[in-house]
Coordinates of C-alpha atoms in Angstrom, one line a residue:
M1 CA 37.6 165.6 217.7
I2 CA 38.5 162.4 216.0
S3 CA 39.6 159.6 218.4
S4 CA 40.1 156.6 216.0
F5 CA 38.6 154.5 213.4
V6 CA 37.7 150.9 213.3
T7 CA 39.1 148.5 210.6
R8 CA 37.1 145.6 209.1
D9 CA 38.2 143.2 211.8
G10 CA 37.1 145.6 214.6
S11 CA 40.6 146.8 215.5
R12 CA 41.0 150.5 216.4
W13 CA 43.2 152.5 214.0
M14 CA 44.3 156.1 214.1
P15 CA 45.6 157.5 210.7
K16 CA 48.8 159.5 210.8
Y17 CA 49.1 162.0 208.0
L18 CA 52.4 162.9 206.3
S19 CA 53.2 166.5 207.2
A20 CA 56.9 166.9 206.4
I21 CA 60.1 165.3 205.1
D22 CA 63.4 166.3 206.6
G23 CA 65.5 167.4 203.6
A24 CA 68.8 167.0 205.5
T25 CA 68.1 163.3 206.1
C26 CA 66.2 162.3 203.0
I27 CA 68.4 160.5 200.4
G28 CA 65.9 160.9 197.5
C29 CA 65.6 157.1 197.0
G30 CA 61.9 157.5 195.9
R31 CA 60.6 154.5 197.8
C32 CA 57.9 156.6 199.5
F33 CA 56.8 158.0 196.2
K34 CA 56.5 154.6 194.7
V35 CA 54.2 153.2 197.4
C36 CA 52.0 156.4 197.7
S37 CA 48.8 156.0 195.7
R38 CA 47.9 159.7 196.2
E39 CA 51.0 161.5 194.9
V40 CA 51.5 163.4 198.1
M41 CA 55.2 163.9 197.5
H42 CA 57.6 164.3 194.6
L43 CA 61.4 164.3 194.0
H44 CA 62.9 167.8 193.8
G45 CA 66.5 168.8 193.0
I46 CA 68.8 170.5 195.5
D47 CA 71.6 172.8 194.4
D48 CA 75.1 173.2 196.0
V49 CA 73.9 175.8 198.5
G50 CA 70.9 173.7 199.6
E51 CA 68.2 175.6 197.7
I52 CA 65.2 173.4 196.6
L53 CA 64.9 173.4 192.9
R54 CA 61.8 172.5 190.9
P55 CA 60.3 169.0 190.8
F56 CA 62.3 166.3 188.9
D57 CA 60.8 165.7 185.5
G58 CA 62.7 162.7 184.1
E59 CA 65.9 160.7 183.8
E60 CA 67.7 163.2 181.6
D61 CA 66.9 166.2 183.9
D62 CA 70.1 167.7 185.4
F63 CA 68.5 171.1 186.3
G64 CA 70.7 173.0 184.0
G65 CA 73.8 171.8 185.7
E66 CA 72.7 173.1 189.2
L67 CA 71.8 169.7 190.6
N68 CA 73.7 168.5 193.7
R69 CA 71.3 165.8 195.0
M70 CA 67.7 164.8 195.1
I71 CA 65.2 164.9 198.0
M72 CA 61.5 164.1 198.4
V73 CA 59.3 167.1 199.1
V74 CA 55.7 167.0 200.4
D75 CA 53.8 168.8 197.6
F76 CA 50.2 168.0 198.4
R77 CA 49.6 167.3 202.2
G78 CA 45.9 167.3 201.8
R79 CA 46.0 164.2 199.5
C80 CA 47.4 162.0 202.3
I81 CA 45.0 159.4 203.6
G82 CA 47.2 158.5 206.6
C83 CA 47.9 154.9 205.6
G84 CA 51.6 155.0 206.7
A85 CA 52.9 153.1 203.7
C86 CA 55.6 155.8 203.1
A87 CA 56.9 155.6 206.6
R88 CA 57.2 151.8 206.4
V89 CA 59.5 151.9 203.4
C90 CA 61.6 154.9 204.3
P91 CA 65.2 153.7 205.0
R92 CA 66.1 157.0 206.8
D93 CA 63.1 157.6 209.0
C94 CA 63.0 161.2 207.8
Q95 CA 59.3 161.7 207.7
T96 CA 57.0 163.5 210.2
H97 CA 53.5 162.1 210.5
V98 CA 50.7 163.8 212.6
A99 CA 47.7 162.0 214.1
A100 CA 44.3 163.0 212.9
D101 CA 43.1 164.3 216.3
I102 CA 46.0 166.8 216.3
L103 CA 45.0 168.1 212.9
A104 CA 41.4 168.6 214.1
A105 CA 42.5 170.8 217.0

């Protein structure tokens, strides 16, 4: 079981890993993606019935006319290092983070 880590100044720190993003709350602003150095999440399109479409691939991408809105989706959970940068910039608090000791159980 992992209890915590120690930072360079001796402070205890427990990483909290991104495990999910609430698609109903996410506004697809991309702030979390911009601060993530590990490419844990990516923008995906959502159609009119709420189905998640493929990842967004550029400015001109309209998903064949099916696009209703954009949301961020966690694509690679294992890449997360638990730094919490994404949570600090999210304006909607739509992310779920899990402590390292919970993952070890």
